[in-house]
mmCIF file of C-alpha atoms and ligand atoms in Angstrom:
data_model
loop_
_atom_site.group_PDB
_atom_site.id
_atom_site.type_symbol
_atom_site.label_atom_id
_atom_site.label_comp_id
_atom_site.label_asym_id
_atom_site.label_seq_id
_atom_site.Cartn_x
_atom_site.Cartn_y
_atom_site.Cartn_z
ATOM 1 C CA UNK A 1 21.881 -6.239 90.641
ATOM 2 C CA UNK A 2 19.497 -7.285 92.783
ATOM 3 C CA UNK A 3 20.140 -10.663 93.832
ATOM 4 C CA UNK A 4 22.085 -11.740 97.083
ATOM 5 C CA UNK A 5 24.334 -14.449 96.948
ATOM 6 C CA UNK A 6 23.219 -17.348 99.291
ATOM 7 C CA UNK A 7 25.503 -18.142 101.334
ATOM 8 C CA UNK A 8 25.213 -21.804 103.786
ATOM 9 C CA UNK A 9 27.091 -22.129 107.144
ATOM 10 C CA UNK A 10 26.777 -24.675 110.342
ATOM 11 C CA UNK A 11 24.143 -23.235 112.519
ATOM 12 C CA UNK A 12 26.214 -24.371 115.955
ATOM 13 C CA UNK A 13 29.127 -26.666 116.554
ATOM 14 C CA UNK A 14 33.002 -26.877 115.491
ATOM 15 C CA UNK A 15 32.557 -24.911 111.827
ATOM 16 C CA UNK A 16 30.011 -22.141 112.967
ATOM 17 C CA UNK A 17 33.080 -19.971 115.046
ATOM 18 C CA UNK A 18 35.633 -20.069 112.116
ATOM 19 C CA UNK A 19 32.817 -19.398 109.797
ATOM 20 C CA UNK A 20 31.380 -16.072 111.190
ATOM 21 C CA UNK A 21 35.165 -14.523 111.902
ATOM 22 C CA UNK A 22 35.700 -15.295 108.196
ATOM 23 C CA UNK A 23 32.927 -13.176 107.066
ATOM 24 C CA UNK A 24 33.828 -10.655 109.357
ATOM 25 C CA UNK A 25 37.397 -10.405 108.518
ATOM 26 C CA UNK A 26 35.903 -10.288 104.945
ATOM 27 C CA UNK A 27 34.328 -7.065 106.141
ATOM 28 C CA UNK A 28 31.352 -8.559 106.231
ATOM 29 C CA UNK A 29 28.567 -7.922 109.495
ATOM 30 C CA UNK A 30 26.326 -10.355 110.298
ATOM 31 C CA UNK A 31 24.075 -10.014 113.086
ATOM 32 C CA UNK A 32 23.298 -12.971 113.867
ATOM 33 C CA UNK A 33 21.974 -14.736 116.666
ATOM 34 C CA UNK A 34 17.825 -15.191 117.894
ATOM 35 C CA UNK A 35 18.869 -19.029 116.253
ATOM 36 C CA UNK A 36 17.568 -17.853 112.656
ATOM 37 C CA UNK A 37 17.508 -19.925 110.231
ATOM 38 C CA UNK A 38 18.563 -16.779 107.661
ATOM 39 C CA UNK A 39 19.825 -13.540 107.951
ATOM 40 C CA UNK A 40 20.832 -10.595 105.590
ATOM 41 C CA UNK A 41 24.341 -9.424 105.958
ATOM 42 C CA UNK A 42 24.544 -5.602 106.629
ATOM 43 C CA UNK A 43 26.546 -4.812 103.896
ATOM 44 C CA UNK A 44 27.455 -6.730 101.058
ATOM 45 C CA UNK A 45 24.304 -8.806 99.174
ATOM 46 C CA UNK A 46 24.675 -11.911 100.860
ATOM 47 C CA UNK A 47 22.006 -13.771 103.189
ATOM 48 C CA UNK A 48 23.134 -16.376 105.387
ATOM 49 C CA UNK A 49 21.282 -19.807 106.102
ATOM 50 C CA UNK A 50 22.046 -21.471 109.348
ATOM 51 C CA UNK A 51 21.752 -25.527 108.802
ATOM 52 C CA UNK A 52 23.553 -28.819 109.622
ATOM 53 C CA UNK A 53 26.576 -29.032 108.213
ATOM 54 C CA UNK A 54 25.590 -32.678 106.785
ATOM 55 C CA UNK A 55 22.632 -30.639 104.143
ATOM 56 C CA UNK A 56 24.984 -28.170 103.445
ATOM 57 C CA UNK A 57 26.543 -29.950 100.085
ATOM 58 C CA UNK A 58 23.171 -31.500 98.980
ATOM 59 C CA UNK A 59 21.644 -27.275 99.225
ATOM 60 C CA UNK A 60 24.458 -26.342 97.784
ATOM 61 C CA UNK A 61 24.284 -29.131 94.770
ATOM 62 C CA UNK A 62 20.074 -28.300 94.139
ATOM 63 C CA UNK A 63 21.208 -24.267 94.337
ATOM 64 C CA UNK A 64 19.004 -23.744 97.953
ATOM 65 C CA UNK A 65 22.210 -21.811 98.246
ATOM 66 C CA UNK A 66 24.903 -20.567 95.564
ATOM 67 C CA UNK A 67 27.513 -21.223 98.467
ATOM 68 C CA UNK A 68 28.755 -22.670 101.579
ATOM 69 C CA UNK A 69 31.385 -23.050 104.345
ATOM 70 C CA UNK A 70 31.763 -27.215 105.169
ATOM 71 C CA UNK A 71 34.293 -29.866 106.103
ATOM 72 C CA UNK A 72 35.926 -31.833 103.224
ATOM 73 C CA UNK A 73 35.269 -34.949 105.061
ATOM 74 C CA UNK A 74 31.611 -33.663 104.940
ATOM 75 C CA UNK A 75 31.940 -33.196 100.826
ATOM 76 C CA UNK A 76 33.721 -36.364 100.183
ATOM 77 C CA UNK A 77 31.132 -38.211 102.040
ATOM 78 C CA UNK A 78 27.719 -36.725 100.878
ATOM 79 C CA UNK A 79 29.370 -36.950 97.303
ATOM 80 C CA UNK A 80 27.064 -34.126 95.600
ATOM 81 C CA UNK A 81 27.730 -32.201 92.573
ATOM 82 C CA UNK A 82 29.499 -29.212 93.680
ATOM 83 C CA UNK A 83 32.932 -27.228 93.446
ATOM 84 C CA UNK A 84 35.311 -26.718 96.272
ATOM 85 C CA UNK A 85 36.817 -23.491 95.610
ATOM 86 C CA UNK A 86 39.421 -22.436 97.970
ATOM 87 C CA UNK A 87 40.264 -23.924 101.914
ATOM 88 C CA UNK A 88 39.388 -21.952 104.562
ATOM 89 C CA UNK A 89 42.228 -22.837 106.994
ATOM 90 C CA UNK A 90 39.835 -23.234 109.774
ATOM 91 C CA UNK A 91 38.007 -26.960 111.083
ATOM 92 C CA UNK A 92 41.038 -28.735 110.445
ATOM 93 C CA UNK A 93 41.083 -32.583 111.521
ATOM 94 C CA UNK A 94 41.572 -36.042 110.430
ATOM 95 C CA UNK A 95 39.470 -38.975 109.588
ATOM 96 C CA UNK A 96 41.138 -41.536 111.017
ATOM 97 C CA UNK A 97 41.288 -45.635 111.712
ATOM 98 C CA UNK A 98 41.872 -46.458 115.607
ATOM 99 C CA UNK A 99 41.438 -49.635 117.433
ATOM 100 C CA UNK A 100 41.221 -50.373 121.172
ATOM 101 C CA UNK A 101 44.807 -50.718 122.706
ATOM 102 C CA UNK A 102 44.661 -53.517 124.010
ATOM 103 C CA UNK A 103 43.517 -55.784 120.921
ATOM 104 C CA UNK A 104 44.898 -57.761 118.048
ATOM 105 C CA UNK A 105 44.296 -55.112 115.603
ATOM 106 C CA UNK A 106 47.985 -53.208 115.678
ATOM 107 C CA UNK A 107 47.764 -52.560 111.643
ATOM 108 C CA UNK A 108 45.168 -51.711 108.829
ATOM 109 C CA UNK A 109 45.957 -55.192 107.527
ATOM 110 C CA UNK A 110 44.328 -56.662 110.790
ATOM 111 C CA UNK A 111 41.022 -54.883 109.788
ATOM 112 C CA UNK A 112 40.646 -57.655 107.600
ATOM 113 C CA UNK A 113 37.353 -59.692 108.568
ATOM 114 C CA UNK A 114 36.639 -57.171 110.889
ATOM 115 C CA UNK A 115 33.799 -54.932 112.042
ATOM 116 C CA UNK A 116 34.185 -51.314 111.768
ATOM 117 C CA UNK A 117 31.957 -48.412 113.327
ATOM 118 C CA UNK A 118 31.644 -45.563 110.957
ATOM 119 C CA UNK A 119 29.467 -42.626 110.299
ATOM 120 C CA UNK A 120 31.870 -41.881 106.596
ATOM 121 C CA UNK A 121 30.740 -45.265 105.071
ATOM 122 C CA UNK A 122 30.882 -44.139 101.736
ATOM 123 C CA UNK A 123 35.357 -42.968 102.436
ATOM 124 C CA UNK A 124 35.983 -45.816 104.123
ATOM 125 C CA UNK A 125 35.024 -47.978 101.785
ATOM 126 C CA UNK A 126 36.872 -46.824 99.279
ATOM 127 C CA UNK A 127 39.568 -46.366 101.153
ATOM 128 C CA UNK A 128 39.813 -50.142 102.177
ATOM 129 C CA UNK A 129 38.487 -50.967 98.610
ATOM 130 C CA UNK A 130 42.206 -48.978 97.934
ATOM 131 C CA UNK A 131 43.959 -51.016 100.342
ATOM 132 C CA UNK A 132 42.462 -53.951 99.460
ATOM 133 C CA UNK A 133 41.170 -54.929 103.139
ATOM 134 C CA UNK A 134 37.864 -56.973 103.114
ATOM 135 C CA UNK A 135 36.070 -55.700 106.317
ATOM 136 C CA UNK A 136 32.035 -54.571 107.205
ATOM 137 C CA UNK A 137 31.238 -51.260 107.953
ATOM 138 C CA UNK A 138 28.558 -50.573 110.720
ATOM 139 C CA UNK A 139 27.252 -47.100 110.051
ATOM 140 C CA UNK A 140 26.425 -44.999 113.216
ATOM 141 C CA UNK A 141 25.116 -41.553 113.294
ATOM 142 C CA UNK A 142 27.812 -40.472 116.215
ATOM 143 C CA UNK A 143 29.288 -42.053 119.598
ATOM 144 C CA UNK A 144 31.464 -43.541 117.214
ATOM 145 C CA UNK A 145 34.206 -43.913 119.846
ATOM 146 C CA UNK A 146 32.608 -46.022 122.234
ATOM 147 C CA UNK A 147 31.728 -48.929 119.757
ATOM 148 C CA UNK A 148 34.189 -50.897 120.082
ATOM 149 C CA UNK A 149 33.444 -51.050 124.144
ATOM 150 C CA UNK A 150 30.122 -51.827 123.596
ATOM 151 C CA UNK A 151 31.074 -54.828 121.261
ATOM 152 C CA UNK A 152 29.727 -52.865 118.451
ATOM 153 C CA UNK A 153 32.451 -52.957 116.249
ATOM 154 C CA UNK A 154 35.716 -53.619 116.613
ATOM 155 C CA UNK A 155 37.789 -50.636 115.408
ATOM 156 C CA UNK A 156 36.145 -47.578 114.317
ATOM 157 C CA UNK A 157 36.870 -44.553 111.536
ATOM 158 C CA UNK A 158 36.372 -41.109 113.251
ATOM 159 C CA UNK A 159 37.135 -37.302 113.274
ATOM 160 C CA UNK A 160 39.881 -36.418 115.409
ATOM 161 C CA UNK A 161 41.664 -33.453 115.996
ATOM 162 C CA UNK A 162 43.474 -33.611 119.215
ATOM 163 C CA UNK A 163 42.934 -37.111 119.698
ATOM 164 C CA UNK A 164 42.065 -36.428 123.386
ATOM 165 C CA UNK A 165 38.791 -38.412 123.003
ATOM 166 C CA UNK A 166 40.423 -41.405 121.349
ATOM 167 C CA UNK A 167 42.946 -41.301 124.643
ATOM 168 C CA UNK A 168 40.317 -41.166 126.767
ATOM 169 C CA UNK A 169 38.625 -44.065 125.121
ATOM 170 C CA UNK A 170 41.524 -46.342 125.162
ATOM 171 C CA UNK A 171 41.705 -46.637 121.221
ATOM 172 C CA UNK A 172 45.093 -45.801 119.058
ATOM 173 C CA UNK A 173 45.037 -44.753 115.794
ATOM 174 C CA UNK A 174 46.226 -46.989 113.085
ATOM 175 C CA UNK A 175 46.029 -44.668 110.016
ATOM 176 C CA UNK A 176 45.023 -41.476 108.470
ATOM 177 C CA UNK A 177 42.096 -42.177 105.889
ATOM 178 C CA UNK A 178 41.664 -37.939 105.124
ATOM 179 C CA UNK A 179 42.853 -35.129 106.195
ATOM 180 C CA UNK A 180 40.239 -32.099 106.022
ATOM 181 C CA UNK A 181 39.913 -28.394 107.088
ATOM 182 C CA UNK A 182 36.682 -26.317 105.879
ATOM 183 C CA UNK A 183 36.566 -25.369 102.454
ATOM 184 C CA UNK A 184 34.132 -22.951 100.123
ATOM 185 C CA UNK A 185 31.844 -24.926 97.819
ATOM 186 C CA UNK A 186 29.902 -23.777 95.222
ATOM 187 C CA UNK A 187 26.732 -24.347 93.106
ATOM 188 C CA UNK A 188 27.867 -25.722 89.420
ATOM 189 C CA UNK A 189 25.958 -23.511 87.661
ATOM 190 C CA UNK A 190 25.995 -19.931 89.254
ATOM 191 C CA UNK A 191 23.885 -17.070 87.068
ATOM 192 C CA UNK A 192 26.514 -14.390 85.836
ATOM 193 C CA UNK A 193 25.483 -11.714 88.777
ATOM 194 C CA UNK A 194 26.136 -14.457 91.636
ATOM 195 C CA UNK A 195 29.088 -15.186 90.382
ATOM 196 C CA UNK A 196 30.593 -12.178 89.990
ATOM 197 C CA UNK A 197 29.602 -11.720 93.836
ATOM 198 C CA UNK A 198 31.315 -14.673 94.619
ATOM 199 C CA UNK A 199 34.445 -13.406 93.118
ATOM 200 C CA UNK A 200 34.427 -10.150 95.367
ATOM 201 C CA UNK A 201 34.261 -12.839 98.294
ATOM 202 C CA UNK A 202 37.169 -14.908 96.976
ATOM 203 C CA UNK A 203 38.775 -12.200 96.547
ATOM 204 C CA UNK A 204 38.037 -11.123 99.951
ATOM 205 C CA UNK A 205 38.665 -14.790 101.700
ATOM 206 C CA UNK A 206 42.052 -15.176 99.607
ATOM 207 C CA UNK A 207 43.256 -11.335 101.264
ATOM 208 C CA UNK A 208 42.744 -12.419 104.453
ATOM 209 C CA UNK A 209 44.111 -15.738 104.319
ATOM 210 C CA UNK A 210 47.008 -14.591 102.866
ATOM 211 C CA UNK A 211 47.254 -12.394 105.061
ATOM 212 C CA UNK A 212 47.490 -14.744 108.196
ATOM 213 C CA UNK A 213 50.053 -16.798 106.613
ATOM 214 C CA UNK A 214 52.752 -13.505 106.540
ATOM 215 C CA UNK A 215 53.981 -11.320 109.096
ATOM 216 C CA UNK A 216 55.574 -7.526 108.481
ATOM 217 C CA UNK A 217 58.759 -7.813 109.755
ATOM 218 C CA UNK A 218 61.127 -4.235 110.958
ATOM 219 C CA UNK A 219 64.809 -4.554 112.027
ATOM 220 C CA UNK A 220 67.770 -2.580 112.169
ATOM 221 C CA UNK A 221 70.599 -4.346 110.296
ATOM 222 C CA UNK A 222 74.359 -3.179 109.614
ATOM 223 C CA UNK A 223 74.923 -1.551 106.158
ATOM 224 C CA UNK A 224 77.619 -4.412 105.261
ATOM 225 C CA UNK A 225 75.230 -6.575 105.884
ATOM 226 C CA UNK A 226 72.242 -5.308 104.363
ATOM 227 C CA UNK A 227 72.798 -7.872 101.335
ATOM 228 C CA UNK A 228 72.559 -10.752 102.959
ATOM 229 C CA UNK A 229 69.577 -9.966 105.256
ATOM 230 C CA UNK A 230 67.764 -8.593 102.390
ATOM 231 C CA UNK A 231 68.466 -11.878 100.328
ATOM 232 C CA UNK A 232 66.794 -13.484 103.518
ATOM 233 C CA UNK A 233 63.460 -11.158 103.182
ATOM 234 C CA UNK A 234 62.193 -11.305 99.671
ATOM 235 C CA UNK A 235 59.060 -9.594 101.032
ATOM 236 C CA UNK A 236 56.183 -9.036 98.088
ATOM 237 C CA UNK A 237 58.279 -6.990 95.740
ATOM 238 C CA UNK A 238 61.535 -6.368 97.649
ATOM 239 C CA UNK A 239 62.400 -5.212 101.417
ATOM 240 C CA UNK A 240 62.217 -1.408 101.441
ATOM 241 C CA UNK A 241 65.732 0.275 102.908
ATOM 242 C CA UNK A 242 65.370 3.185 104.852
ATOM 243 C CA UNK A 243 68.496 4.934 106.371
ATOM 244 C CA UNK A 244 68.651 5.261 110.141
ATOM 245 C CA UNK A 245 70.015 8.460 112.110
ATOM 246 C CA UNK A 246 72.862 6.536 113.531
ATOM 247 C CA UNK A 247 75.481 6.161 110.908
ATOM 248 C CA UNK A 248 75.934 2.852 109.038
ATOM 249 C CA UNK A 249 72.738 1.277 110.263
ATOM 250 C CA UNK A 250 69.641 1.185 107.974
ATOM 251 C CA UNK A 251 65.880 0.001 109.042
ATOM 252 C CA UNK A 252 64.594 -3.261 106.673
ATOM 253 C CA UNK A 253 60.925 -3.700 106.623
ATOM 254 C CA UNK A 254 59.154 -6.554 104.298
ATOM 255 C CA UNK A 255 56.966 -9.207 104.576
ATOM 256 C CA UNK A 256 57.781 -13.219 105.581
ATOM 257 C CA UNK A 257 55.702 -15.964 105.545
ATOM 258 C CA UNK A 258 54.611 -18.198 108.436
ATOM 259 C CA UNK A 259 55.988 -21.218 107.318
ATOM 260 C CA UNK A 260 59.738 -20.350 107.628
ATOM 261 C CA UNK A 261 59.109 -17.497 110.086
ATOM 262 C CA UNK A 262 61.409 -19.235 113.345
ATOM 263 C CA UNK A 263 64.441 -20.173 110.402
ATOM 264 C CA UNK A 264 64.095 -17.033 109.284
ATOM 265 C CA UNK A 265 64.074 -14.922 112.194
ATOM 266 C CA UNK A 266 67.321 -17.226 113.012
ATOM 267 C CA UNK A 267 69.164 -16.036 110.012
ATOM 268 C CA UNK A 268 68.682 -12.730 110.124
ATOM 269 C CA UNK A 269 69.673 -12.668 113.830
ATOM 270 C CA UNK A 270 72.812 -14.157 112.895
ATOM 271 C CA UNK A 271 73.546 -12.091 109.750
ATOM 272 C CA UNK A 272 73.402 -8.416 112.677
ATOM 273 C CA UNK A 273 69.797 -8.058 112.687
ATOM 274 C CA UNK A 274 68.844 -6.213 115.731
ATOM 275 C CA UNK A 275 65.423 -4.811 116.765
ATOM 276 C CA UNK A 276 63.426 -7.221 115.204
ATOM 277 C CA UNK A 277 59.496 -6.272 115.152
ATOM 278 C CA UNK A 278 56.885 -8.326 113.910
ATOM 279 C CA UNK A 279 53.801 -6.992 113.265
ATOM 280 C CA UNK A 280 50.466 -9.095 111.719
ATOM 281 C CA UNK A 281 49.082 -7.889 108.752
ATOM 282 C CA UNK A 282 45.162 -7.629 108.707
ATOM 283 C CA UNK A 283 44.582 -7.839 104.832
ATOM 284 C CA UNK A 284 46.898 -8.561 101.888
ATOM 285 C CA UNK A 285 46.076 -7.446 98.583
ATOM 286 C CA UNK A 286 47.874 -8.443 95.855
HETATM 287 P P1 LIG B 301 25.660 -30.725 112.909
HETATM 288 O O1 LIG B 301 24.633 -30.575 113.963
HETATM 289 O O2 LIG B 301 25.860 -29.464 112.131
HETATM 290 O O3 LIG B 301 25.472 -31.934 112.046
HETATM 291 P P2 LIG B 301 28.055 -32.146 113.785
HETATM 292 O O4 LIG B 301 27.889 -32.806 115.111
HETATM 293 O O5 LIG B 301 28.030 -32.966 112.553
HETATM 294 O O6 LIG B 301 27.032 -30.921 113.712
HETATM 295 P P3 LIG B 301 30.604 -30.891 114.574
HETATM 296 O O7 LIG B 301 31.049 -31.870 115.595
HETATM 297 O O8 LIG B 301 30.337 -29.496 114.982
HETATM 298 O O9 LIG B 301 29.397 -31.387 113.662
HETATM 299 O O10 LIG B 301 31.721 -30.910 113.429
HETATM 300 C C1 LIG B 301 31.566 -30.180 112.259
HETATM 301 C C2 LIG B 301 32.820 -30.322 111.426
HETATM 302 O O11 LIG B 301 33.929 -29.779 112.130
HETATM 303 C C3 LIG B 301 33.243 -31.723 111.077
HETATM 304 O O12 LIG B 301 32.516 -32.264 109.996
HETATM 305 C C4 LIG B 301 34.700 -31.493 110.714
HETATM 306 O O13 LIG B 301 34.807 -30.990 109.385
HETATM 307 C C5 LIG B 301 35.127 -30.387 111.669
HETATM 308 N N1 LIG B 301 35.943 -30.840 112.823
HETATM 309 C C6 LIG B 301 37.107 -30.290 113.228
HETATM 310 N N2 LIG B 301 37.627 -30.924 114.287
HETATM 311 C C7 LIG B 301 36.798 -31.899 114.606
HETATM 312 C C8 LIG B 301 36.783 -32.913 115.619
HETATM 313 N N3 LIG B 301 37.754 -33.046 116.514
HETATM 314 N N4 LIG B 301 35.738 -33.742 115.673
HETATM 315 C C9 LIG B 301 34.729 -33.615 114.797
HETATM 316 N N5 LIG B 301 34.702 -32.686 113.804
HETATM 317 C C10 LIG B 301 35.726 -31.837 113.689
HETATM 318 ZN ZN1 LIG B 302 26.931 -32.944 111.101
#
């Protein structure tokens, strides 16, 4: 083999953090820096483009790169002819609808006749085409949130994540239009080599991920009750029972996800548990 897989990432802003520890948790070094616009990773055949995160579908689409780390709300707006593969957990916010405070609009239905500021004109329209809401869309490249102040517009569709910089603009959010986090998008038509490079990498992304979501759990637990905490900890196969010194007692260790982690720590507590350890796991292979 003797092709790299192109990979594309954001050169700097909100993706370009969550995009490099990926690769590294992937095993991947990149040393990158000296603002290149491409680098070779050290040791898996993959080159790196830095770019805007706005090219990154349409290089993607024409196969400038086989890959790339971007924003759904990025993909659903360019619109280009490419797959999204797997989400990446990381760049997660909202596209949302928000309206100064202190005006008439209170609902999506008072967007009706109205001016909106925008730079997703091609989501929002067919999200009010779905909600059947007449209204123009003024496209702006970014400021989005002081439009309305400016008598630009009056509501606008932005990113948000905390929603600190709506606050501090006086606007409220009507509605959600999209959620998004960054995803993995590929070229349509990947030669057999690339792809099977790609694979190692999902395979690599889907370890770690996985990994982040569950947590190795160790506690002590009462013999009697070893059936009911173990019904609690399904782990990947089952829990693994070891016998303690101490007579009766028995040390549990599996794996529990992060989603039900607090409940479950609960139970277990209340089923004897004692000397509860959790531990992260750094990969996850299935
Ligand atoms: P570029 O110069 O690459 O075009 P940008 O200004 O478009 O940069 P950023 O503000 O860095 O981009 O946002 C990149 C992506 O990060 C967004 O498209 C979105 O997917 C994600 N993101 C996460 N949280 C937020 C947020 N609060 N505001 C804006 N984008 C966010
Ligand atoms: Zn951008």
């Amino acid at each position: 083999m003797n092709e790299n897989l192109k990979i594309a990432v954001q050169k700097k802003g909100r993706l370009y953090e969550g995009s490099m520890s990926l690769l590294k948790e992937c095993g991947i070094e990149v040393s990158n820096g000296n603002n290149q616009l491409r680098v070779q990773a050290g040791n898996f055949p993959l080159e790196i483009f830095f770019l805007r995160d706005d090219d990154i579908p349409e290089y993607v689409q024409d196969a400038v790169a086989d890959i790339g780390f971007v924003g759904e709300n990025v993909v659903a707006e360019k619109n280009k002819d490419v797959i999204s593969l797997e989400k990446l957990g990381f760049g997660k916010c909202r596209l949302s609808l928000a309206s100064p405070g202190n005006s008439s609009i209170n609902s999506i239905s008072d967007l009706n006749g109205k001016k909106i500021a925008t730079s997703y004109p091609l989501i929002l329209s067919l999200f009010l085409k779905e909600k059947n809401i007449q209204a123009t869309i003024q496209e702006i490249s970014g400021s989005v949130e002081i439009a309305p102040r400016i008598g630009l517009a009056d509501a606008i569709c932005d990113l948000v994540s905390s929603g600190s910089t709506l606050f501090s603009n006086e606007l409220s959010e009507l509605q959600t239009v999209l959620k998004s986090e960054a995803v993995l998008i590929s070229n349509k038509n990947l030669p057999a080599d690339k792809q099977e490079l790609l694979d190692k990498l999902l395979f690599r992304i889907r370890s770690v991920k996985k990994a982040k979501n569950n947590k190795y759990v160790l506690l002590n637990a009462p013999n009697e009750k070893l059936d009911d905490i173990c019904g609690l900890l399904p782990g990947m196969k089952s829990p693994t029972i070891l016998p303690l010194a101490e007579k009766g007692w028995s040390s549990v260790h599996s794996v529990i996800n992060e989603s039900d982690f607090w409940n479950v720590i609960e139970q277990l507590k209340k089923n004897g548990a004692q000397g509860i350890l959790i531990i992260p796991i750094e990969k996850m292979i299935m």
